[in-house]
Structure formats: structure tokens, C-alpha cells
C-alpha positions in Angstrom: 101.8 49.0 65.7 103.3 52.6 66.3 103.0 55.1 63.5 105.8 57.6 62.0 104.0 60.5 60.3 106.6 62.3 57.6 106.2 65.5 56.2 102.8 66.7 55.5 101.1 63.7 54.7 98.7 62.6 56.3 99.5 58.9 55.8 101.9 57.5 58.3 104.2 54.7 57.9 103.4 51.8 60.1 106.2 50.0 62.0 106.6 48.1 65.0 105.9 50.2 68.3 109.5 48.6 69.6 111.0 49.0 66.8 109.5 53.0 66.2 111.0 53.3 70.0 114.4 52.7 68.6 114.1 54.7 65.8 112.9 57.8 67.3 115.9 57.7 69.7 118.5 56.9 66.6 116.5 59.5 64.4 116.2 62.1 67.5 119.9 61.7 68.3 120.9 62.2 64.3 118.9 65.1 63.1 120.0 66.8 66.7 123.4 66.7 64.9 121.9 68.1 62.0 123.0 64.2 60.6 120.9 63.6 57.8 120.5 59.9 56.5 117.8 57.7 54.5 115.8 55.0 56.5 114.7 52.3 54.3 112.4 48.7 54.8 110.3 46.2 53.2 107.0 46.7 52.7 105.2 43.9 55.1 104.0 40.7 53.7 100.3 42.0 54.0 100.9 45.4 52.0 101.8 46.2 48.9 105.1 44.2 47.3 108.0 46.5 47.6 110.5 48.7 49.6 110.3 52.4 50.6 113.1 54.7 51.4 112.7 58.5 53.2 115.3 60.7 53.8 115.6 62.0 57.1 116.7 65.6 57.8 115.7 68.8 60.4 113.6 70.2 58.9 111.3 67.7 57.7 108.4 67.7 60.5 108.4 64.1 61.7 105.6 62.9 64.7 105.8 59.3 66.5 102.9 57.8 67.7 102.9 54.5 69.6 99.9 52.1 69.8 101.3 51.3 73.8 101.2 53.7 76.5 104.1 52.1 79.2 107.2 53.3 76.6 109.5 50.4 75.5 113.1 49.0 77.2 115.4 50.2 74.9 118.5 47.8 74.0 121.8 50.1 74.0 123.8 47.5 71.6 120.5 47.6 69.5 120.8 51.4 69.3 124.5 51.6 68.9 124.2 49.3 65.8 121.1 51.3 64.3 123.1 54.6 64.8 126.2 53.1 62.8 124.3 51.7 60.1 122.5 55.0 60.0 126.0 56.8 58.9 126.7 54.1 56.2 126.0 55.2 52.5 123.2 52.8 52.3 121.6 54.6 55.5 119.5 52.6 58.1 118.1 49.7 56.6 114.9 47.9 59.0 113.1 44.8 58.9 109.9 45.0 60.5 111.4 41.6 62.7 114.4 43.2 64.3 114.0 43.7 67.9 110.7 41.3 67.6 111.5 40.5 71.6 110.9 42.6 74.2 113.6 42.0 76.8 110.6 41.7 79.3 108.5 39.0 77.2 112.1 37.0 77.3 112.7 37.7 81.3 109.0 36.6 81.7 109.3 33.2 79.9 112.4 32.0 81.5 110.7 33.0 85.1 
């Protein structure tokens, strides 16, 4: 698990570090537009009941911290589709289960 720290606290949010990978770059890209949106996801089944929502803009200090050294293989059409939904009036909405498979993990069990 990878770890988005927003604002001050010191809590971070918890998502997956493929997942967080994907983000970052759709998050980077956005605010580097000054494109301000709202990210929002279930809470997993082993936390508290519920959904959270943060709204993204500059100058709200944001830190990513992955749980893996090697950095993820991104998936273009993966970010292309989180970048649209992004601009959509209900802003990026995750599920902790999108992009569960690594494009590796599938190469290495059809090898």
C-alpha cells in the first residue's frame, strides 16, 4: 500500500501503490494546469463504512509515498480515462480494485 499525505495532516490516505502511481501522474498533470477537481473512493471493506472526497488544487501540499521501490508500468488508456473522469462534475471517482493487475503479473502468468 502507497500513501497520499494531504494538507497538513499527518494522516495519509492509504491506496493501492499502482493505483497511487496513476494518480500522482493524473493529479501531477491536472494541478500543473492549475486544473482543480475532487478525488473520491470507498472506504475499504476493513476500515470504517463510508466514502471520502478531497479536493485537489495547487496549493494544497500533497506528498506520495509508495510502499515498492521499482516504480509501477503505467497503463496510458488507464490514465487517459482517469484524466477524463477527473474533468467530469462528479470529479475522479476510484475503487481501490481498478488497476488490481500489474501488466507484468499478467505477462508472467501467461509465460
Amino acid at each position: 500500500m502507497g500513501y497520499l499525505y494531504y494538507g497538513d495532516t499527518d494522516q495519509p490516505i492509504e491506496f493501492p501503490d499502482r493505483l497511487l502511481a496513476h494518480l500522482k501522474v493524473v493529479i501531477t498533470t491536472k494541478l500543473r494546469r492549475a486544473e482543480s477537481f475532487t478525488l473520491s473512493w470507498r472506504h475499504p471493506d476493513d476500515g470504517p463504512a463510508g466514502r471520502s472526497s478531497i479536493w485537489l488544487q495547487e496549493s494544497i501540499p500533497l506528498r506520495f509515498v509508495f510502499d515498492q521501490a521499482e516504480p509501477e508500468q503505467l497503463d496510458g488508456s488507464a490514465l487517459q480515462d482517469m484524466a477524463q473522469r477527473a474533468t467530469s462534475a462528479s470529479g475522479l471517482v476510484v475503487t481501490f480494485d481498478e488497476l488490481a493487475v500489474n501488466p507484468r503479473e499478467r505477462l508472467a502468468t501467461v509465460a
